[in-house]
């Protein structure tokens, strides 16, 4: 079923995967991204927990109506979330790629 792998090897790989997963999860929480809208008129800085750390609104936006500011904030937040999601997927992909058999310890490799 597991090819040349014995149970001890499999357990060792599972433990390595758990340790790497924990490291990657901790690294993801430390990530920071910036989303912008309106060519940088509004920006939002967010961490890996999706906490908003900072919001910048250019003074020129204050002369616009409320709906414009709301749209710019929404756009900046959405961009920050999308950037964070891509970074998270890349980090998890790196983690899984480090394991033999295409990252799946249960694959027979055939």
C-alpha positions as a Python dict, from the first residue, in 0.01 Angstrom:
ca = {
    (1, 'X'): (0, 0, 0),
    (2, 'X'): (275, 249, 90),
    (3, 'X'): (544, 110, -142),
    (4, 'X'): (884, 85, 28),
    (5, 'X'): (773, 297, 320),
    (6, 'X'): (744, 136, 661),
    (7, 'X'): (520, 266, 936),
    (8, 'X'): (807, 435, 1122),
    (9, 'X'): (906, 628, 808),
    (10, 'X'): (546, 730, 754),
    (11, 'X'): (511, 852, 1114),
    (12, 'X'): (836, 1046, 1080),
    (13, 'X'): (709, 1217, 766),
    (14, 'X'): (380, 1299, 936),
    (15, 'X'): (565, 1456, 1230),
    (16, 'X'): (783, 1660, 991),
    (17, 'X'): (472, 1776, 809),
    (18, 'X'): (305, 1883, 1136),
    (19, 'X'): (615, 2080, 1239),
    (20, 'X'): (638, 2250, 899),
    (21, 'X'): (268, 2328, 906),
    (22, 'X'): (301, 2493, 1247),
    (23, 'X'): (601, 2697, 1126),
    (24, 'X'): (414, 2806, 813),
    (25, 'X'): (105, 2902, 1013),
    (26, 'X'): (318, 3117, 1243),
    (27, 'X'): (489, 3277, 941),
    (28, 'X'): (153, 3350, 778),
    (29, 'X'): (34, 3535, 1089),
    (30, 'X'): (338, 3764, 1062),
    (31, 'X'): (275, 3853, 698),
    (32, 'X'): (175, 4207, 615),
    (33, 'X'): (21, 4331, 292),
    (34, 'X'): (-95, 4668, 162),
    (35, 'X'): (-401, 4708, -54),
    (36, 'X'): (-454, 5030, -248),
    (37, 'X'): (-737, 5192, -437),
    (38, 'X'): (-772, 5509, -637),
    (39, 'X'): (-407, 5502, -750),
    (40, 'X'): (-293, 5505, -387),
    (41, 'X'): (-541, 5763, -257),
    (42, 'X'): (-655, 5505, -3),
    (43, 'X'): (-442, 5224, 135),
    (44, 'X'): (-498, 4956, 396),
    (45, 'X'): (-223, 4758, 572),
    (46, 'X'): (-332, 4417, 698),
    (47, 'X'): (-159, 4127, 875),
    (48, 'X'): (-193, 3751, 835),
    (49, 'X'): (-473, 3741, 1092),
    (50, 'X'): (-659, 3983, 864),
    (51, 'X'): (-637, 4257, 1125),
    (52, 'X'): (-628, 4604, 973),
    (53, 'X'): (-309, 4764, 1104),
    (54, 'X'): (-331, 5100, 929),
    (55, 'X'): (-550, 5300, 695),
    (56, 'X'): (-422, 5592, 489),
    (57, 'X'): (-664, 5832, 322),
    (58, 'X'): (-520, 6108, 106),
    (59, 'X'): (-648, 6453, 201),
    (60, 'X'): (-787, 6503, -150),
    (61, 'X'): (-1044, 6229, -89),
    (62, 'X'): (-1212, 6425, 190),
    (63, 'X'): (-1364, 6661, -68),
    (64, 'X'): (-1544, 6367, -234),
    (65, 'X'): (-1881, 6239, -125),
    (66, 'X'): (-1918, 5959, 124),
    (67, 'X'): (-1989, 5692, -140),
    (68, 'X'): (-1655, 5757, -313),
    (69, 'X'): (-1463, 5710, 12),
    (70, 'X'): (-1659, 5393, 92),
    (71, 'X'): (-1581, 5249, -252),
    (72, 'X'): (-1212, 5333, -218),
    (73, 'X'): (-1194, 5174, 129),
    (74, 'X'): (-1375, 4865, 4),
    (75, 'X'): (-1139, 4837, -292),
    (76, 'X'): (-827, 4875, -78),
    (77, 'X'): (-950, 4616, 174),
    (78, 'X'): (-1042, 4371, -101),
    (79, 'X'): (-701, 4411, -263),
    (80, 'X'): (-525, 4353, 70),
    (81, 'X'): (-732, 4038, 128),
    (82, 'X'): (-655, 3908, -221),
    (83, 'X'): (-282, 3970, -178),
    (84, 'X'): (-287, 3796, 159),
    (85, 'X'): (-474, 3497, 18),
    (86, 'X'): (-218, 3457, -263),
    (87, 'X'): (71, 3477, -16),
    (88, 'X'): (-94, 3220, 212),
    (89, 'X'): (-148, 2982, -79),
    (90, 'X'): (214, 3024, -187),
    (91, 'X'): (340, 2954, 167),
    (92, 'X'): (129, 2639, 195),
    (93, 'X'): (239, 2531, -152),
    (94, 'X'): (603, 2568, -47),
    (95, 'X'): (537, 2354, 257),
    (96, 'X'): (366, 2072, 69),
    (97, 'X'): (625, 2080, -210),
    (98, 'X'): (899, 1991, 38),
    (99, 'X'): (770, 1640, 85),
    (100, 'X'): (852, 1343, -136),
    (101, 'X'): (594, 1201, -376),
    (102, 'X'): (456, 1538, -477),
    (103, 'X'): (379, 1641, -121),
    (104, 'X'): (140, 1355, -54),
    (105, 'X'): (284, 1106, 197),
    (106, 'X'): (11, 856, 104),
    (107, 'X'): (86, 851, -267),
    (108, 'X'): (253, 541, -408),
    (109, 'X'): (446, 759, -652),
    (110, 'X'): (314, 550, -941),
}
